[in-house]
mmCIF file of C-alpha atoms in Angstrom:
data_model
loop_
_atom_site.group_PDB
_atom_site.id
_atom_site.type_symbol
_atom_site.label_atom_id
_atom_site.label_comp_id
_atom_site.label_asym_id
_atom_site.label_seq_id
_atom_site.Cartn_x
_atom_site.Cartn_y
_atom_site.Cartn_z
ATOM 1 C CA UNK A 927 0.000 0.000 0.000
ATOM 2 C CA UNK A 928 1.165 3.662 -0.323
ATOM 3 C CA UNK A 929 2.880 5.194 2.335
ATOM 4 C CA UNK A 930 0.913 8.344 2.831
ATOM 5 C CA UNK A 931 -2.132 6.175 2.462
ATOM 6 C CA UNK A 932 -1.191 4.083 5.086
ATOM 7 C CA UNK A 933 -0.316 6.733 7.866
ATOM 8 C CA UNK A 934 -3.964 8.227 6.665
ATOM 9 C CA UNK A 935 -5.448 4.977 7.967
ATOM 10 C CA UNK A 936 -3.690 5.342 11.009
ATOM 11 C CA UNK A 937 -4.304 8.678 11.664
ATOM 12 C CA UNK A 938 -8.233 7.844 11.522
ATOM 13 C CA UNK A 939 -7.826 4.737 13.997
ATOM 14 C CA UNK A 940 -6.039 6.969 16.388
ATOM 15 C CA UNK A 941 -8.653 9.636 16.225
ATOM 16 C CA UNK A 942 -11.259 6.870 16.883
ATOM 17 C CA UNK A 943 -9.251 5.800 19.814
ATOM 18 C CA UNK A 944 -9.689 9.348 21.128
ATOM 19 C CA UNK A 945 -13.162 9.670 20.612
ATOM 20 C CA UNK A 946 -14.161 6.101 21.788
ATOM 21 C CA UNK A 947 -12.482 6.883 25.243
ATOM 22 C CA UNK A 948 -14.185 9.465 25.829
ATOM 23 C CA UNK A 949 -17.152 8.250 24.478
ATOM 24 C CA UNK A 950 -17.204 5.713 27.601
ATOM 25 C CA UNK A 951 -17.840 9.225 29.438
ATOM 26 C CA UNK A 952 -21.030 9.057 27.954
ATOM 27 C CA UNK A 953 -22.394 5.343 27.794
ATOM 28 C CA UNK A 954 -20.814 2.221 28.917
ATOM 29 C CA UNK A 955 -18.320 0.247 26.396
ATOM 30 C CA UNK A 956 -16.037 -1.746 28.389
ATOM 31 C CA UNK A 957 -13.042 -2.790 27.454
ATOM 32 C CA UNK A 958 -13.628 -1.053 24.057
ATOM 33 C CA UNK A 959 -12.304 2.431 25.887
ATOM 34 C CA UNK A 960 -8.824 0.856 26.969
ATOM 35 C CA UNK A 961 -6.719 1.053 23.616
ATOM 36 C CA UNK A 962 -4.885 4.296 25.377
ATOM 37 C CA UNK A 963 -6.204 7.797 24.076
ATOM 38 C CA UNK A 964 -2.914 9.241 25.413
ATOM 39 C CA UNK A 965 -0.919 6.215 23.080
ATOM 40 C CA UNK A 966 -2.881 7.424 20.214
ATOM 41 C CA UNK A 967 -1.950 10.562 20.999
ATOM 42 C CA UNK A 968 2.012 9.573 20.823
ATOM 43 C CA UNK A 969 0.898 7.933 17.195
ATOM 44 C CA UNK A 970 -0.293 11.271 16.234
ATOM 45 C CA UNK A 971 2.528 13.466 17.586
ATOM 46 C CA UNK A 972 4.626 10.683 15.755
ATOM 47 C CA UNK A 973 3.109 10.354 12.711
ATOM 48 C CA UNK A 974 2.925 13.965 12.640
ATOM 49 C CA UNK A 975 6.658 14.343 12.866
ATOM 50 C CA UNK A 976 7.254 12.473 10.246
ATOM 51 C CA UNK A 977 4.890 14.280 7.983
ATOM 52 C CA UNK A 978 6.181 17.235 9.244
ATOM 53 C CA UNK A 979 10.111 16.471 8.094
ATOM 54 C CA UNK A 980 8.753 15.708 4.488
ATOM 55 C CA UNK A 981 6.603 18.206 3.363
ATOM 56 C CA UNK A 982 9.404 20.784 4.602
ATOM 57 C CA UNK A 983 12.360 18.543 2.936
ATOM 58 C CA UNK A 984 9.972 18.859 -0.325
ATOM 59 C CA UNK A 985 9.026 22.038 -0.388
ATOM 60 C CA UNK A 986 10.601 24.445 2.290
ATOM 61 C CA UNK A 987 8.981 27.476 1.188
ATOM 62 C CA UNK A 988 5.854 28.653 2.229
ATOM 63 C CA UNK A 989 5.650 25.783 4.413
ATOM 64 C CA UNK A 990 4.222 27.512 7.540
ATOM 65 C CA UNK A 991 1.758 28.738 5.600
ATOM 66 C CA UNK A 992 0.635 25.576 4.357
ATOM 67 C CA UNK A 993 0.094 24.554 7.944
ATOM 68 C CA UNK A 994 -1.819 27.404 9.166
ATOM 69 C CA UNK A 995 -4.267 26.910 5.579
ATOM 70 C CA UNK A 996 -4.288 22.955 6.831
ATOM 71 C CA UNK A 997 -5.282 23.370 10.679
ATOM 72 C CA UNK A 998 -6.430 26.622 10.912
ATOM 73 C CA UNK A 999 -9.979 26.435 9.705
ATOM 74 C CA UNK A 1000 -11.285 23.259 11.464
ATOM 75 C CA UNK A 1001 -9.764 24.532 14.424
ATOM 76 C CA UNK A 1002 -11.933 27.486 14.402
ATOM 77 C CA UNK A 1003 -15.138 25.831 13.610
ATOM 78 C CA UNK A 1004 -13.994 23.631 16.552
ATOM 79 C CA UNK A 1005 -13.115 26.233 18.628
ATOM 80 C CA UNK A 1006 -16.474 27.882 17.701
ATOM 81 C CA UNK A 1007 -18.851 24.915 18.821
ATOM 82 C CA UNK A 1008 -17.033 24.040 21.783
ATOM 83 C CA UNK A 1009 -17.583 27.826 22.914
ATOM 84 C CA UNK A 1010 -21.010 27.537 22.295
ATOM 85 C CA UNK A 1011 -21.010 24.275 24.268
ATOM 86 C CA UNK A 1012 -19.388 26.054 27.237
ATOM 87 C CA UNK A 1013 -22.035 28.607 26.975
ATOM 88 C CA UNK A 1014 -24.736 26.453 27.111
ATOM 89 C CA UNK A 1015 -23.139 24.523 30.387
ATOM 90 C CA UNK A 1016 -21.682 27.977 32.114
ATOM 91 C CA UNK A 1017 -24.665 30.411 30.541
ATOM 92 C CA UNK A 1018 -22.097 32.807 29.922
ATOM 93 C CA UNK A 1019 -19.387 33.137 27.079
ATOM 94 C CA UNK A 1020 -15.404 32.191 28.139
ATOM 95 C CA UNK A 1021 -13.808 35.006 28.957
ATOM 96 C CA UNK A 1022 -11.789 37.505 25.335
ATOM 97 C CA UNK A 1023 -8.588 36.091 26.699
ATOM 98 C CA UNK A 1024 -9.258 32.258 26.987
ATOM 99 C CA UNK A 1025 -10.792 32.723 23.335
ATOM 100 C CA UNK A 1026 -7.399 34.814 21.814
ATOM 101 C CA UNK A 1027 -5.264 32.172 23.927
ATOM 102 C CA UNK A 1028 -7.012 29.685 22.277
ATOM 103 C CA UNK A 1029 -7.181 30.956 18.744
ATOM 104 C CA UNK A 1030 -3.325 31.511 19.031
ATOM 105 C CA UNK A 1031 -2.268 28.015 20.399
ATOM 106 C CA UNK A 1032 -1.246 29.879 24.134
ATOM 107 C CA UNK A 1033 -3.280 27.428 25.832
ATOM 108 C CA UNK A 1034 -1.476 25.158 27.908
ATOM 109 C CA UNK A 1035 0.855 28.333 28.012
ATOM 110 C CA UNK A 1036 -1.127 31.146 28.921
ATOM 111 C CA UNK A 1037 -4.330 29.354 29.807
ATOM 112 C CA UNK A 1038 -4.475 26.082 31.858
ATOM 113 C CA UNK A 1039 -7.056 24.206 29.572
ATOM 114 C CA UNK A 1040 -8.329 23.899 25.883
ATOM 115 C CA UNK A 1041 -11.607 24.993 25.022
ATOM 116 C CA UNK A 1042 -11.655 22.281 22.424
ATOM 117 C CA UNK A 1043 -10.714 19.632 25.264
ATOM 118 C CA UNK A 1044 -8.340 17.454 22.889
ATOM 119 C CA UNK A 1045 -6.959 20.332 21.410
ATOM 120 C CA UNK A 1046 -4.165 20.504 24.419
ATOM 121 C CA UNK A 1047 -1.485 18.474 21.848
ATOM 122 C CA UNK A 1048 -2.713 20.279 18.650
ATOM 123 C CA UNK A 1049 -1.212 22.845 20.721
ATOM 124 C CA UNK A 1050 1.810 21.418 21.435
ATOM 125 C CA UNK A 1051 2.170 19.925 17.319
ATOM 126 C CA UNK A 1052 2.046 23.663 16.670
ATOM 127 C CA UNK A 1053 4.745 25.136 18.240
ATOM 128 C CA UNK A 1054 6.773 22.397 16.814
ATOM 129 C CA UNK A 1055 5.476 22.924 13.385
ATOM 130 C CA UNK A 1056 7.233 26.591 14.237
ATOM 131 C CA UNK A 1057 9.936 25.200 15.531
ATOM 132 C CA UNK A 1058 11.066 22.720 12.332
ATOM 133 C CA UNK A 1059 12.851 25.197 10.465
ATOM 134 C CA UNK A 1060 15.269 25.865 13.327
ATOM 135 C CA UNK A 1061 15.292 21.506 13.735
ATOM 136 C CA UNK A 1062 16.612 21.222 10.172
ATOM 137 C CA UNK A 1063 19.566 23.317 11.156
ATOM 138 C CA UNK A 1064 20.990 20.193 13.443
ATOM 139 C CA UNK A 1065 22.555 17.255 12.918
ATOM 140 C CA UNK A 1066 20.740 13.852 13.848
ATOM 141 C CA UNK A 1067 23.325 13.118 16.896
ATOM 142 C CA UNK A 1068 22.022 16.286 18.097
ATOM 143 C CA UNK A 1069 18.287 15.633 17.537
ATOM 144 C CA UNK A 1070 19.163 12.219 18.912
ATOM 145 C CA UNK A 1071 20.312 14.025 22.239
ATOM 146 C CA UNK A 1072 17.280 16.488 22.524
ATOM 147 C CA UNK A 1073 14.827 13.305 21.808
ATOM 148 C CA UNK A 1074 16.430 12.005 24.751
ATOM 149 C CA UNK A 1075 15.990 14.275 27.300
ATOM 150 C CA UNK A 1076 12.596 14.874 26.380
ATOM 151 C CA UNK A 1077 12.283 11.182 26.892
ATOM 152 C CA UNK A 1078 13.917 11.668 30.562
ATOM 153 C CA UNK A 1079 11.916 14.825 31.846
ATOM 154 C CA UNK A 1080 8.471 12.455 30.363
ATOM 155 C CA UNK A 1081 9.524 9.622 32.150
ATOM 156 C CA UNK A 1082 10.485 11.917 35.554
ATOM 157 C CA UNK A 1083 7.235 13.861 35.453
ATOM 158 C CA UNK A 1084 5.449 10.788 34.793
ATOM 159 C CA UNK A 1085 6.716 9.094 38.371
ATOM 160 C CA UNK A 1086 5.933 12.961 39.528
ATOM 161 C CA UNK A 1087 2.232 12.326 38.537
ATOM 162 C CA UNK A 1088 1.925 9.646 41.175
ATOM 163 C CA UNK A 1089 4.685 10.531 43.969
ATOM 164 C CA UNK A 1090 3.452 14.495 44.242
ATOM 165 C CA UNK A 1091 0.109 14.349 42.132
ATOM 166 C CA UNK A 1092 1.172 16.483 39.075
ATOM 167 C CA UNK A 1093 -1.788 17.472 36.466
ATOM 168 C CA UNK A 1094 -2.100 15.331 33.290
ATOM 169 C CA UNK A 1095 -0.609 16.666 30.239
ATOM 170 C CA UNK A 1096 -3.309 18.317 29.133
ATOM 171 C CA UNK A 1097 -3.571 21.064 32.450
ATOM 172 C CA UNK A 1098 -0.235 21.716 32.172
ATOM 173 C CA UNK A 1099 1.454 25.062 31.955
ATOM 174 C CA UNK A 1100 4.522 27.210 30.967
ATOM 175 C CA UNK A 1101 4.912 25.205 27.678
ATOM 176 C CA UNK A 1102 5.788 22.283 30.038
ATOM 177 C CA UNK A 1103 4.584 19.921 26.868
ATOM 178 C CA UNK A 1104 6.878 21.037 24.628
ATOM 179 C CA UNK A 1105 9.732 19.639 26.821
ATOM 180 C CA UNK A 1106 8.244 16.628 28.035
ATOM 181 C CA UNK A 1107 6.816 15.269 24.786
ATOM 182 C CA UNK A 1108 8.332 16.216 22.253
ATOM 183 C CA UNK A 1109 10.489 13.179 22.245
ATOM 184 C CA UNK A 1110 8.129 11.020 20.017
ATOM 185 C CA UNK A 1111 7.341 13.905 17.892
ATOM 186 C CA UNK A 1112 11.439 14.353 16.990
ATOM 187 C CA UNK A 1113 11.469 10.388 16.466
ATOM 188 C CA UNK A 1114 9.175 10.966 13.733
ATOM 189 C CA UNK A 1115 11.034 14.171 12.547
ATOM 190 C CA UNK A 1116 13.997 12.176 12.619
ATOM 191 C CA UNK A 1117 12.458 8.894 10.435
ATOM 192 C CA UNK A 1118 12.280 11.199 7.496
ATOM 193 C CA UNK A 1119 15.378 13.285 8.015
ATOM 194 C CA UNK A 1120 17.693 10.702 8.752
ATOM 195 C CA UNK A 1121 16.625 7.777 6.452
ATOM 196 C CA UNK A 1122 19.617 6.261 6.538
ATOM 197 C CA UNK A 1123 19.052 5.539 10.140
ATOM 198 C CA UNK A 1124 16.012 5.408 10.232
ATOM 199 C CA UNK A 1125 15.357 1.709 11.459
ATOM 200 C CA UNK A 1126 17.788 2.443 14.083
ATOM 201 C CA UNK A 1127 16.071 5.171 15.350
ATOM 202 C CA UNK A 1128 12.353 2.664 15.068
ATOM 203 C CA UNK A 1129 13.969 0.519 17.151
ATOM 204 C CA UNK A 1130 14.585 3.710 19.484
ATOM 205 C CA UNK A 1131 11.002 4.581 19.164
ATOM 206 C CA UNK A 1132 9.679 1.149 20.477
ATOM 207 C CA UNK A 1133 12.297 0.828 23.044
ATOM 208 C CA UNK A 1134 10.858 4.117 24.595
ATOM 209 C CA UNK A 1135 7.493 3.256 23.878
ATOM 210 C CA UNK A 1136 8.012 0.051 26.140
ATOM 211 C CA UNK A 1137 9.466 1.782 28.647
ATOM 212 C CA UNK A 1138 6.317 4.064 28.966
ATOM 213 C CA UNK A 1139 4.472 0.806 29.291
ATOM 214 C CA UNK A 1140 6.805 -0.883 31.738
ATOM 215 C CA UNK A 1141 6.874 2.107 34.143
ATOM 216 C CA UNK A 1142 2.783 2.269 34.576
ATOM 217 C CA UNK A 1143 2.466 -1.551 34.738
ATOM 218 C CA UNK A 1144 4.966 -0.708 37.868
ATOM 219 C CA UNK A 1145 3.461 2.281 39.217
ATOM 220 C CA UNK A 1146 0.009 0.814 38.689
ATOM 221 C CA UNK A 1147 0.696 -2.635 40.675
ATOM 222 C CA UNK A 1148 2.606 -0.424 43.185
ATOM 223 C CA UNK A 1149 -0.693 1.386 44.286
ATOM 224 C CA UNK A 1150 -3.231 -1.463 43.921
ATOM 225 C CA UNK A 1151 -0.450 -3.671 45.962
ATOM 226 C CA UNK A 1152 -0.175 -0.819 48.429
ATOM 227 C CA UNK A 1153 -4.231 -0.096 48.594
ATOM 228 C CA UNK A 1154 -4.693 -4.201 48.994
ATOM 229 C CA UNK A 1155 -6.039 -4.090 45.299
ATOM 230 C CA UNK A 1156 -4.107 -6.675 43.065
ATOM 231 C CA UNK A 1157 -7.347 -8.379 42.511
ATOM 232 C CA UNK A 1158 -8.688 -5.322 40.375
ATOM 233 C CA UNK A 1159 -4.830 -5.237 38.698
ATOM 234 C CA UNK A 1160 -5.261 -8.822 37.723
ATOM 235 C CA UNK A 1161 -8.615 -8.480 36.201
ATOM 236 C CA UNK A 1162 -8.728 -4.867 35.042
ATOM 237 C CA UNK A 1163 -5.689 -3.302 34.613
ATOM 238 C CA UNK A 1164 -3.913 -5.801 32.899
ATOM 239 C CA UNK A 1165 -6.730 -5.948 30.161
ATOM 240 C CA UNK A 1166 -6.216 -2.446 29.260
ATOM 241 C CA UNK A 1167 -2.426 -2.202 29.657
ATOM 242 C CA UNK A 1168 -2.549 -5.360 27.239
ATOM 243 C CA UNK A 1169 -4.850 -3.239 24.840
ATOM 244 C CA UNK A 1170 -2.317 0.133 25.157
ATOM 245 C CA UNK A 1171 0.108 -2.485 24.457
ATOM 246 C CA UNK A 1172 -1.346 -3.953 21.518
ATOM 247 C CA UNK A 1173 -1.892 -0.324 20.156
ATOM 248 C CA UNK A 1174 1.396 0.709 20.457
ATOM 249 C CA UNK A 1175 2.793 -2.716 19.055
ATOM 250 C CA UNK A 1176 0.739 -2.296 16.105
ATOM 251 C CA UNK A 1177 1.507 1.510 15.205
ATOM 252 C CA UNK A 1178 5.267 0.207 15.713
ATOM 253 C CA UNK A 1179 4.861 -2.746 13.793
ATOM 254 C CA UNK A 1180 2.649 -0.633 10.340
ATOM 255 C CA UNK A 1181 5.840 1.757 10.228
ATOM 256 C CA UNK A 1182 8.519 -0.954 10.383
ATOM 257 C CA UNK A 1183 6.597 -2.353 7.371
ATOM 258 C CA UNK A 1184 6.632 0.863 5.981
ATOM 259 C CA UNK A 1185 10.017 1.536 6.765
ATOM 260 C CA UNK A 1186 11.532 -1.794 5.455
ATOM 261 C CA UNK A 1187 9.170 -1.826 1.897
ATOM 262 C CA UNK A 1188 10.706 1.810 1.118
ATOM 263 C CA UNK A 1189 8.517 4.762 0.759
ATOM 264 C CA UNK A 1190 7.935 4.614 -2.947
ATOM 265 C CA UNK A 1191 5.353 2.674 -4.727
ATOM 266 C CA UNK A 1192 1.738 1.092 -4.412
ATOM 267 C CA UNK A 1193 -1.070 3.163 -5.440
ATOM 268 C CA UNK A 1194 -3.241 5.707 -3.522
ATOM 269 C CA UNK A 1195 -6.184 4.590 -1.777
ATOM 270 C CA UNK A 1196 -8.377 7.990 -2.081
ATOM 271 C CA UNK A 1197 -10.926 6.052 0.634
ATOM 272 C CA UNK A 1198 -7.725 5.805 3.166
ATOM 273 C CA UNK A 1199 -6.312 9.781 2.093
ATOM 274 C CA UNK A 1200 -9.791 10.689 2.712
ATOM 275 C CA UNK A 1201 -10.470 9.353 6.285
ATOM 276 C CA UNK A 1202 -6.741 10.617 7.403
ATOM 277 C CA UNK A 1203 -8.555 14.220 6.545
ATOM 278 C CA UNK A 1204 -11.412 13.329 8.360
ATOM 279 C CA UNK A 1205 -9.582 12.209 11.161
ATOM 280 C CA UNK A 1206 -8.582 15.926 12.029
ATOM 281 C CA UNK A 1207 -11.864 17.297 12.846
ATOM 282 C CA UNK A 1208 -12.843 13.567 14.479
ATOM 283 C CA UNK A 1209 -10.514 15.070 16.997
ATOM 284 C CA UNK A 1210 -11.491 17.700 17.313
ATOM 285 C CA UNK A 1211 -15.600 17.913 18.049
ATOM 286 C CA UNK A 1212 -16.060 14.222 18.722
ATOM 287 C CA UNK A 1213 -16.398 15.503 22.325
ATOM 288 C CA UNK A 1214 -18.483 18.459 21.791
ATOM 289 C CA UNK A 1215 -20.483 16.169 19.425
ATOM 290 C CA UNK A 1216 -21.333 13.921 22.456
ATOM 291 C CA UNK A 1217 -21.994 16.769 24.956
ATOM 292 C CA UNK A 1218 -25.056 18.133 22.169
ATOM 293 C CA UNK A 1219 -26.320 14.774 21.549
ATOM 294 C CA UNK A 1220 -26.696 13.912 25.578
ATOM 295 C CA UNK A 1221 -27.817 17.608 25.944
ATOM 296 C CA UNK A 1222 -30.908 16.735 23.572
ATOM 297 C CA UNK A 1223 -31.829 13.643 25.741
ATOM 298 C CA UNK A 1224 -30.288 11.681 22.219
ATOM 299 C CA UNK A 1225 -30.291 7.713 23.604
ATOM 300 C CA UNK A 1226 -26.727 6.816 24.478
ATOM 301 C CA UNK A 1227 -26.366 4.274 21.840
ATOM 302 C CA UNK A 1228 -22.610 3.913 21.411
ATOM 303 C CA UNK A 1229 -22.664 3.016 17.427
ATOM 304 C CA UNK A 1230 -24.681 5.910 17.000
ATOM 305 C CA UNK A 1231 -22.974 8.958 18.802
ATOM 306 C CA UNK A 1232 -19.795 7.604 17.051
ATOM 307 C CA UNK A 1233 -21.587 6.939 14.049
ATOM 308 C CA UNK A 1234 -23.102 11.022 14.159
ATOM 309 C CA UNK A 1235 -19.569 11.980 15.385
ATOM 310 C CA UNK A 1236 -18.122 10.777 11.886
ATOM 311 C CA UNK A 1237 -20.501 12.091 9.876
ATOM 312 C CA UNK A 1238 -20.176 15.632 11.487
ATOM 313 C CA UNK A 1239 -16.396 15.392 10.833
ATOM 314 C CA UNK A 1240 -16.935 14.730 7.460
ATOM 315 C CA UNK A 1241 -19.321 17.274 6.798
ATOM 316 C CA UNK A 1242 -16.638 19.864 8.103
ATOM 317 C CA UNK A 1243 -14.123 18.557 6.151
ATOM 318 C CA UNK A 1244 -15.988 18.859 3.097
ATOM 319 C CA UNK A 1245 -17.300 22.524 4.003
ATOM 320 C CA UNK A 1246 -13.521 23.705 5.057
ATOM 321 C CA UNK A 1247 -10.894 22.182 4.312
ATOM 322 C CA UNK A 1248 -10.216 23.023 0.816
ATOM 323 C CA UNK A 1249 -6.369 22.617 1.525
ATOM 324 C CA UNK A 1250 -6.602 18.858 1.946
ATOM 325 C CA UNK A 1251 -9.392 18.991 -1.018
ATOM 326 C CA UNK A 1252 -6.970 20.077 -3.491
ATOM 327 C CA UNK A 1253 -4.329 18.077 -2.579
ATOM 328 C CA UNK A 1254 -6.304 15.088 -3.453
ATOM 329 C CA UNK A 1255 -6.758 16.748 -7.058
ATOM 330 C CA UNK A 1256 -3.026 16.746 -7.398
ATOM 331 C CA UNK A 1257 -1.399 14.814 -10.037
ATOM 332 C CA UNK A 1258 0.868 11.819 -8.685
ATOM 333 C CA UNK A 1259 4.599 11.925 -9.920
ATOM 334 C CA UNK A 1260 4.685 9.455 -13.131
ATOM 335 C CA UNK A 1261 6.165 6.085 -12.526
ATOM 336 C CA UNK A 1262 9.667 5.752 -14.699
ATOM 337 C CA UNK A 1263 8.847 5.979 -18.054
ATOM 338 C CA UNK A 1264 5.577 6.707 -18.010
ATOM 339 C CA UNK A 1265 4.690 10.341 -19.509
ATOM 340 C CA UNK A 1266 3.183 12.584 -16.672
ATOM 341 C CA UNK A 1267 -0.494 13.695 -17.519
ATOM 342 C CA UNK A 1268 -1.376 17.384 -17.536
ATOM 343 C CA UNK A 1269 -2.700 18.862 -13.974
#
């Protein structure tokens, strides 16, 4: 399959990983809502790395641009309905600064929370996207060294969560993010930079990604051991670290395959391209999409607020984002000696 095809498909699982967990706030699913929404949120930052690394390498110019045309209209819609949401909840309007925070990608910075709830790491994905051109200027040893310490301060503040009851990623503030994960995010950047190394640094990727695993299996048995609990660990926290697991292992796994059958060749699915579009405003409203549907006393059928939550992605897709539209009317490069037919 094509490569760009491929990470679409991802991209669209992840999202649905996102939206499924929190879905569980609004029915019961079971063990559907343990895949990890925070591992699909390291395939994302990932994933988008990589992206990231390639459209600059093929066309440097302009490039920030490009990204504010790609994100920058969903994310207003977004930001948009889940305003009207909190107005609706609060019966008042957030407050001219949480909205300009928001609109400028200061929350987390200037703001403790997103208005669009899962927009916390869209937040974080954009200061990186500013912070690529300044990336490109070092050498993979040193990229290497930064993904690294990131890696360290995530795994530090991640023992701080339990031991001193830090806030999850998403209430952070001060930029915190930006050091402690942009580790998997420069793994990605560094897939397409370095391709030489580029297995190498896989192997890198799921070494850390184990790690992250390893440590809340500990921390997790640690505090049901402590709290006379290892019954629930047995029969409910294993289940879903074996789901995160299985996640992980299988985002890992797709880009090895990728990886290792080169980045050339295989021809577009259009069905796949299209749900990797759709995938960005999935993340974004699913949420608000469930709050309106429970607000209008809509039956908490799990199939179907997904199901809605979908459709209302796609429809915003279609009615915004014309960047990702024309794309798809883009003429592929010709395959060797076959003549190239007229855009």
């Amino acid at each position: 399959m094509e490569k760009w095809s491929a990470l679409a498909g991802m991209r669209f699982l992840l999202a649905s990983v996102v939206a499924v967990n929190h879905l569980a706030e609004f029915t019961p699913l079971g063990a559907w809502a343990r895949f990890g929404p925070f591992e699909a949120i390291l395939g994302f930052l990932l994933i988008s790395g990589y992206s990231i690394a390639s459209s600059y390498m093929k066309e440097p110019d302009g490039y920030l641009w490009r990204r504010i045309q790609r994100i920058y209209p969903i994310y207003l819609a977004s930001l948009l309905f889940a305003a009207v949401m909190y107005m609706l909840a609060n019966a008042s309007w957030p407050s001219a600064w949480t909205l300009l925070a928001n609109v400028l990608f200061l929350n987390q910075l200037a703001v403790p929370t997103s208005l669009v709830a899962p927009a916390w790491s869209l937040s974080l994905e954009f200061w990186l996207y500013c912070l690529a051109p300044l990336l490109f200027t070092l050498r993979d040893s040193q990229l290497r060294v930064l993904m690294w310490l990131s890696f360290i301060a995530f795994i530090g503040y991640t023992c701080g969560r339990t031991l001193f009851h830090w806030t999850y990623y998403a209430g952070t503030g001060y930029g915190l993010n930006l050091l402690l994960l942009s580790y998997i995010w420069i793994a990605g950047f560094r897939l397409a930079t370095a391709p030489g190394r580029a297995l190498a640094t896989l192997r890198e990727v799921g070494l850390m990604l184990a790690l992250h695993i390893l440590l809340e299996v500990a921390i997790t048995f640690a505090h049901k051991w402590k709290h006379g609990q290892l019954d629930v660990f047995l029969h409910v926290d294993l289940l879903g670290f074996a789901l995160r697991s299985l996640g992980l292992a299988g985002l890992w796994w797709a880009l090895l395959r990728l990886l290792k059958n080169g980045v050339h060749g295989g021809k577009p699915a259009r069905w796949l391209r299209e749900l990797g579009d759709v995938s960005y405003p999935l993340y974004l409203i699913h949420f608000s999409v469930f709050e309106l549907l429970q607000r209008n006393d809509v039956p908490p059928s799990p199939l179907l607020y997904y199901g809605v939550a979908v459709l209302a992605s796609w429809l915003l897709y279609r009615a915004l984002d014309f960047y990702s539209q024309r794309r798809h009317l883009r003429v592929a490069p010709p395959e060797k000696g076959v003549p190239a037919t007229p855009a």
